[in-house]
CSV table of C-alpha atoms in Angstrom, one decimal:
chain,number,residue,atom,x,y,z
A,1,UNK,CA,87.7,36.5,-84.2
A,2,UNK,CA,85.7,35.4,-87.3
A,3,UNK,CA,87.7,34.4,-90.3
A,4,UNK,CA,86.4,33.9,-93.9
A,5,UNK,CA,87.8,32.3,-97.0
A,6,UNK,CA,86.3,33.2,-100.4
A,7,UNK,CA,87.7,30.1,-102.0
A,8,UNK,CA,85.9,27.8,-99.6
A,9,UNK,CA,83.0,25.9,-101.2
A,10,UNK,CA,80.1,25.2,-98.9
A,11,UNK,CA,78.5,21.8,-99.0
A,12,UNK,CA,74.7,22.5,-99.3
A,13,UNK,CA,73.6,18.9,-99.4
A,14,UNK,CA,72.0,17.7,-96.2
A,15,UNK,CA,73.9,15.0,-94.4
A,16,UNK,CA,72.2,11.6,-93.7
A,17,UNK,CA,72.3,12.4,-90.0
A,18,UNK,CA,70.5,15.7,-90.6
A,19,UNK,CA,67.8,14.0,-92.7
A,20,UNK,CA,67.3,11.4,-90.0
A,21,UNK,CA,67.0,14.1,-87.4
A,22,UNK,CA,64.4,15.9,-89.6
A,23,UNK,CA,62.4,12.7,-90.1
A,24,UNK,CA,62.5,12.1,-86.3
A,25,UNK,CA,61.2,15.7,-85.7
A,26,UNK,CA,58.4,15.2,-88.2
A,27,UNK,CA,57.4,12.0,-86.4
A,28,UNK,CA,57.6,13.6,-83.0
A,29,UNK,CA,55.5,16.5,-84.2
A,30,UNK,CA,52.6,14.1,-85.0
A,31,UNK,CA,52.7,12.7,-81.5
A,32,UNK,CA,53.7,9.2,-80.4
A,33,UNK,CA,50.9,7.0,-78.8
A,34,UNK,CA,53.6,5.1,-77.0
A,35,UNK,CA,54.8,8.2,-75.1
A,36,UNK,CA,53.3,8.7,-71.6
A,37,UNK,CA,50.9,11.7,-71.4
A,38,UNK,CA,52.8,12.7,-68.3
A,39,UNK,CA,56.1,13.4,-70.1
A,40,UNK,CA,55.8,17.2,-69.5
A,41,UNK,CA,54.8,16.8,-65.9
A,42,UNK,CA,57.7,14.4,-65.3
A,43,UNK,CA,60.0,16.9,-66.9
A,44,UNK,CA,58.7,19.8,-64.7
A,45,UNK,CA,59.1,17.6,-61.6
A,46,UNK,CA,62.8,17.0,-62.4
A,47,UNK,CA,63.7,20.7,-62.8
A,48,UNK,CA,64.0,23.4,-60.1
A,49,UNK,CA,62.6,26.9,-60.4
A,50,UNK,CA,66.1,28.2,-60.2
A,51,UNK,CA,66.6,26.9,-63.8
A,52,UNK,CA,64.0,29.5,-65.0
A,53,UNK,CA,65.8,32.5,-63.6
A,54,UNK,CA,66.6,34.9,-66.6
A,55,UNK,CA,70.3,35.8,-67.2
A,56,UNK,CA,69.3,39.5,-67.3
A,57,UNK,CA,66.2,40.9,-65.7
A,58,UNK,CA,65.0,44.0,-63.9
A,59,UNK,CA,63.6,43.5,-60.4
A,60,UNK,CA,61.4,46.4,-59.1
A,61,UNK,CA,60.5,46.2,-55.4
A,62,UNK,CA,58.0,48.6,-53.6
A,63,UNK,CA,58.0,49.6,-50.0
A,64,UNK,CA,54.6,49.3,-48.5
A,65,UNK,CA,54.7,53.0,-47.5
A,66,UNK,CA,55.0,54.2,-51.1
A,67,UNK,CA,52.1,56.1,-52.5
A,68,UNK,CA,49.9,53.9,-54.8
A,69,UNK,CA,50.0,56.6,-57.5
A,70,UNK,CA,53.8,56.6,-57.5
A,71,UNK,CA,54.0,52.8,-57.6
A,72,UNK,CA,51.9,52.5,-60.7
A,73,UNK,CA,53.9,55.3,-62.4
A,74,UNK,CA,57.0,53.3,-61.5
A,75,UNK,CA,55.6,50.2,-63.2
A,76,UNK,CA,55.2,52.2,-66.3
A,77,UNK,CA,58.6,53.8,-66.2
A,78,UNK,CA,60.4,50.6,-65.5
A,79,UNK,CA,58.4,48.6,-68.1
A,80,UNK,CA,57.2,45.9,-65.7
A,81,UNK,CA,53.7,44.6,-65.0
A,82,UNK,CA,54.1,43.8,-61.3
A,83,UNK,CA,56.3,44.2,-58.3
A,84,UNK,CA,56.8,42.6,-54.9
A,85,UNK,CA,55.8,44.7,-51.8
A,86,UNK,CA,58.3,44.9,-49.0
A,87,UNK,CA,57.3,45.6,-45.4
A,88,UNK,CA,60.3,47.3,-43.6
A,89,UNK,CA,58.8,46.7,-40.1
A,90,UNK,CA,58.6,42.9,-40.5
A,91,UNK,CA,61.5,42.8,-42.9
A,92,UNK,CA,59.6,40.5,-45.3
A,93,UNK,CA,57.7,40.5,-48.5
A,94,UNK,CA,54.0,40.8,-47.8
A,95,UNK,CA,52.4,40.9,-51.3
A,96,UNK,CA,52.4,41.8,-54.9
A,97,UNK,CA,51.3,45.0,-56.6
A,98,UNK,CA,49.9,44.2,-60.0
A,99,UNK,CA,47.7,45.7,-62.7
A,100,UNK,CA,44.8,43.8,-61.2
A,101,UNK,CA,45.3,45.9,-58.1
A,102,UNK,CA,45.1,49.0,-60.2
A,103,UNK,CA,41.9,47.9,-61.8
A,104,UNK,CA,40.4,47.1,-58.4
A,105,UNK,CA,41.4,50.5,-57.0
A,106,UNK,CA,39.8,52.2,-60.0
A,107,UNK,CA,36.6,50.2,-59.6
A,108,UNK,CA,36.5,50.8,-55.9
A,109,UNK,CA,36.9,54.6,-55.9
A,110,UNK,CA,35.5,55.7,-59.2
A,111,UNK,CA,32.3,57.7,-59.1
A,112,UNK,CA,32.2,59.9,-62.2
A,113,UNK,CA,34.4,62.1,-64.3
A,114,UNK,CA,33.4,65.0,-62.1
A,115,UNK,CA,34.6,63.4,-58.9
A,116,UNK,CA,38.4,63.2,-58.6
A,117,UNK,CA,39.8,60.0,-57.0
A,118,UNK,CA,41.7,61.5,-54.1
A,119,UNK,CA,42.3,58.1,-52.6
A,120,UNK,CA,44.4,57.1,-55.6
A,121,UNK,CA,46.4,60.3,-55.1
A,122,UNK,CA,46.9,59.9,-51.3
A,123,UNK,CA,46.7,56.3,-50.3
A,124,UNK,CA,49.8,54.2,-49.5
A,125,UNK,CA,50.3,50.7,-50.8
A,126,UNK,CA,49.7,49.5,-47.2
A,127,UNK,CA,46.4,51.4,-47.1
A,128,UNK,CA,45.1,49.5,-50.1
A,129,UNK,CA,46.5,46.2,-48.9
A,130,UNK,CA,44.7,46.6,-45.6
A,131,UNK,CA,41.4,47.2,-47.4
A,132,UNK,CA,42.1,44.3,-49.9
A,133,UNK,CA,43.0,41.9,-47.1
A,134,UNK,CA,39.7,42.6,-45.3
A,135,UNK,CA,37.9,41.7,-48.5
A,136,UNK,CA,39.7,38.6,-49.6
A,137,UNK,CA,42.1,37.5,-46.8
A,138,UNK,CA,44.8,36.4,-49.2
A,139,UNK,CA,48.4,36.2,-48.1
A,140,UNK,CA,51.4,36.3,-50.4
A,141,UNK,CA,52.0,33.2,-52.4
A,142,UNK,CA,55.6,32.5,-53.2
A,143,UNK,CA,58.0,29.7,-54.0
A,144,UNK,CA,61.5,28.8,-53.2
A,145,UNK,CA,64.0,28.5,-56.1
A,146,UNK,CA,64.8,24.9,-55.1
A,147,UNK,CA,61.3,23.8,-55.4
A,148,UNK,CA,60.2,22.0,-58.6
A,149,UNK,CA,58.9,23.7,-61.7
A,150,UNK,CA,55.9,21.4,-61.4
A,151,UNK,CA,55.1,22.8,-58.0
A,152,UNK,CA,55.2,26.4,-59.4
A,153,UNK,CA,52.7,25.3,-62.1
A,154,UNK,CA,50.4,23.8,-59.5
A,155,UNK,CA,50.5,27.0,-57.5
A,156,UNK,CA,49.7,29.2,-60.5
A,157,UNK,CA,46.7,27.0,-61.3
A,158,UNK,CA,45.3,26.4,-57.8
A,159,UNK,CA,45.7,29.9,-56.6
A,160,UNK,CA,44.5,31.4,-60.0
A,161,UNK,CA,47.4,33.8,-60.2
A,162,UNK,CA,49.7,35.0,-63.0
A,163,UNK,CA,52.7,36.2,-61.0
A,164,UNK,CA,54.6,33.9,-58.6
A,165,UNK,CA,57.6,35.5,-56.8
A,166,UNK,CA,60.6,33.2,-56.4
A,167,UNK,CA,62.0,34.1,-53.0
A,168,UNK,CA,65.1,32.6,-51.4
A,169,UNK,CA,63.8,32.2,-47.9
A,170,UNK,CA,67.4,31.8,-46.5
A,171,UNK,CA,68.3,35.3,-47.6
A,172,UNK,CA,64.8,36.7,-48.1
A,173,UNK,CA,65.8,37.9,-51.5
A,174,UNK,CA,63.2,38.0,-54.3
A,175,UNK,CA,65.1,36.6,-57.3
A,176,UNK,CA,62.6,36.9,-60.1
A,177,UNK,CA,58.9,36.7,-60.9
A,178,UNK,CA,57.7,33.5,-62.4
A,179,UNK,CA,54.9,33.8,-65.0
A,180,UNK,CA,53.1,31.4,-67.4
A,181,UNK,CA,55.0,33.1,-70.3
A,182,UNK,CA,58.3,32.4,-68.7
A,183,UNK,CA,57.3,28.7,-68.1
A,184,UNK,CA,56.3,28.3,-71.7
A,185,UNK,CA,59.5,29.8,-72.9
A,186,UNK,CA,61.5,27.4,-70.8
A,187,UNK,CA,59.6,24.3,-71.9
A,188,UNK,CA,59.9,25.5,-75.5
A,189,UNK,CA,63.7,25.6,-75.3
A,190,UNK,CA,63.6,22.0,-74.1
A,191,UNK,CA,60.9,20.9,-76.4
A,192,UNK,CA,63.0,19.1,-79.0
A,193,UNK,CA,64.7,17.1,-76.3
A,194,UNK,CA,61.3,15.7,-75.1
A,195,UNK,CA,59.3,12.9,-76.5
A,196,UNK,CA,56.0,14.1,-77.8
A,197,UNK,CA,52.8,12.4,-76.4
A,198,UNK,CA,49.9,11.6,-78.6
A,199,UNK,CA,47.8,14.6,-77.5
A,200,UNK,CA,50.3,16.9,-79.2
A,201,UNK,CA,48.8,15.9,-82.5
A,202,UNK,CA,45.3,16.9,-81.5
A,203,UNK,CA,43.5,20.2,-81.8
A,204,UNK,CA,43.1,22.5,-78.8
A,205,UNK,CA,39.3,22.3,-79.2
A,206,UNK,CA,39.3,18.5,-79.1
A,207,UNK,CA,41.3,18.7,-75.9
A,208,UNK,CA,38.9,21.3,-74.5
A,209,UNK,CA,41.6,23.9,-74.1
A,210,UNK,CA,40.2,27.4,-74.2
A,211,UNK,CA,36.8,29.1,-73.9
A,212,UNK,CA,34.2,28.4,-76.5
A,213,UNK,CA,30.9,29.3,-74.8
A,214,UNK,CA,29.6,32.4,-73.0
A,215,UNK,CA,32.5,34.5,-74.2
A,216,UNK,CA,32.5,38.1,-72.9
A,217,UNK,CA,32.7,40.8,-75.5
A,218,UNK,CA,32.1,44.5,-75.9
A,219,UNK,CA,31.5,47.0,-78.7
A,220,UNK,CA,33.7,50.0,-79.4
A,221,UNK,CA,31.3,52.4,-77.7
A,222,UNK,CA,31.3,50.4,-74.4
A,223,UNK,CA,32.4,52.6,-71.4
A,224,UNK,CA,35.8,51.7,-70.0
A,225,UNK,CA,34.4,51.2,-66.5
A,226,UNK,CA,32.2,48.5,-67.8
A,227,UNK,CA,35.2,46.7,-69.3
A,228,UNK,CA,37.0,46.9,-66.0
A,229,UNK,CA,34.0,45.4,-64.2
A,230,UNK,CA,34.0,42.5,-66.7
A,231,UNK,CA,37.7,41.9,-66.0
A,232,UNK,CA,37.0,41.6,-62.3
A,233,UNK,CA,33.6,39.7,-62.4
A,234,UNK,CA,34.6,37.2,-65.1
A,235,UNK,CA,38.2,36.9,-63.9
A,236,UNK,CA,39.6,37.2,-67.4
A,237,UNK,CA,42.7,38.9,-68.8
A,238,UNK,CA,41.3,40.3,-72.1
A,239,UNK,CA,38.0,41.0,-73.8
A,240,UNK,CA,37.4,41.0,-77.6
A,241,UNK,CA,36.0,44.2,-79.1
A,242,UNK,CA,33.4,43.5,-81.8
A,243,UNK,CA,31.6,45.6,-84.4
A,244,UNK,CA,27.9,45.6,-85.0
A,245,UNK,CA,28.3,42.6,-87.3
A,246,UNK,CA,29.9,40.6,-84.6
A,247,UNK,CA,33.4,40.7,-86.1
A,248,UNK,CA,36.4,41.1,-83.8
A,249,UNK,CA,38.1,44.5,-84.5
A,250,UNK,CA,40.5,44.6,-81.5
A,251,UNK,CA,41.2,43.3,-78.1
A,252,UNK,CA,41.3,45.2,-74.8
A,253,UNK,CA,43.6,43.5,-72.3
A,254,UNK,CA,44.2,44.1,-68.6
A,255,UNK,CA,47.7,45.3,-69.5
A,256,UNK,CA,46.1,48.2,-71.5
A,257,UNK,CA,44.8,49.6,-68.3
A,258,UNK,CA,48.3,50.7,-67.3
A,259,UNK,CA,47.9,53.2,-70.1
A,260,UNK,CA,45.6,55.2,-67.8
A,261,UNK,CA,48.5,55.6,-65.3
A,262,UNK,CA,51.0,56.5,-68.0
A,263,UNK,CA,48.7,59.1,-69.6
A,264,UNK,CA,47.2,60.2,-66.2
A,265,UNK,CA,43.7,59.7,-67.6
A,266,UNK,CA,42.2,57.5,-64.9
A,267,UNK,CA,39.8,60.2,-63.6
A,268,UNK,CA,37.5,59.6,-66.6
A,269,UNK,CA,36.5,56.0,-66.9
A,270,UNK,CA,33.3,56.8,-68.8
A,271,UNK,CA,35.2,57.1,-72.1
A,272,UNK,CA,34.7,54.4,-74.7
A,273,UNK,CA,37.1,51.5,-75.0
A,274,UNK,CA,37.8,52.7,-78.5
A,275,UNK,CA,39.1,56.0,-77.2
A,276,UNK,CA,41.0,54.3,-74.4
A,277,UNK,CA,42.9,52.2,-77.0
A,278,UNK,CA,44.2,55.4,-78.6
A,279,UNK,CA,46.7,55.7,-75.7
A,280,UNK,CA,48.2,52.3,-76.4
A,281,UNK,CA,50.8,53.3,-79.0
A,282,UNK,CA,52.1,56.1,-76.8
A,283,UNK,CA,52.6,53.8,-73.9
A,284,UNK,CA,54.3,51.1,-76.0
A,285,UNK,CA,56.9,53.7,-77.0
A,286,UNK,CA,57.9,54.1,-73.4
A,287,UNK,CA,59.1,50.5,-73.5
A,288,UNK,CA,56.7,48.6,-71.3
A,289,UNK,CA,57.3,44.8,-71.7
A,290,UNK,CA,54.5,43.3,-73.8
């Protein structure tokens, strides 16, 4: 119950404690040279992955004998970007199906708008996995909920992945999917409780964070299949779209490719990236997690 009293006068003057806290935050924001640069790493080592498990989340799991086409439609309808793949014969998780897989399938089978991709219509997830394993020989990378957050970060970086399933190996249950976004959200919630090292006051360019040379870009008339090839060859998640003056007018991200599944327009990848982006608004209305 919430009660109110119209005769109560609120004290709007900040207390000394609040002022002291604000001054401390301002000092922390500038970075303290005396704070160890490993403060965030030490924090991550002291926390288990279980602490990052969301209170409410949707877990979609695909059987390896599900049709690839239906699997990507399911990603769209459930508003998720990836899902673990379960093999009923071995009673274990054997991989992840992600938007990157969708891109690779399109690149592998696309010939022209006049040739329908029957493989996408007929192949099972297991069929695509068998082909992918022959090409890259990569097994499922996962982490136990009792392992440290630091270990999850190390795996994401070393394996160059964006989705890390957290699997309880005692019960074989997949609890949730750990992503860089989830990690940053968790660290942000604890941010004010952590001392700020000196590098927090520096610019990202001075710390060499980001890409500043040899940046991939396309123009609005670039064919979508060319953009998909750039994603795969450059191992990037998004590409800026520029006009003829070199000004950025939009960005086409890997996640936008799921629009092709939602709109069932994946049989023509010769369309321009400008036309492909016209489907973005319609898919966002479905409720896919951005």
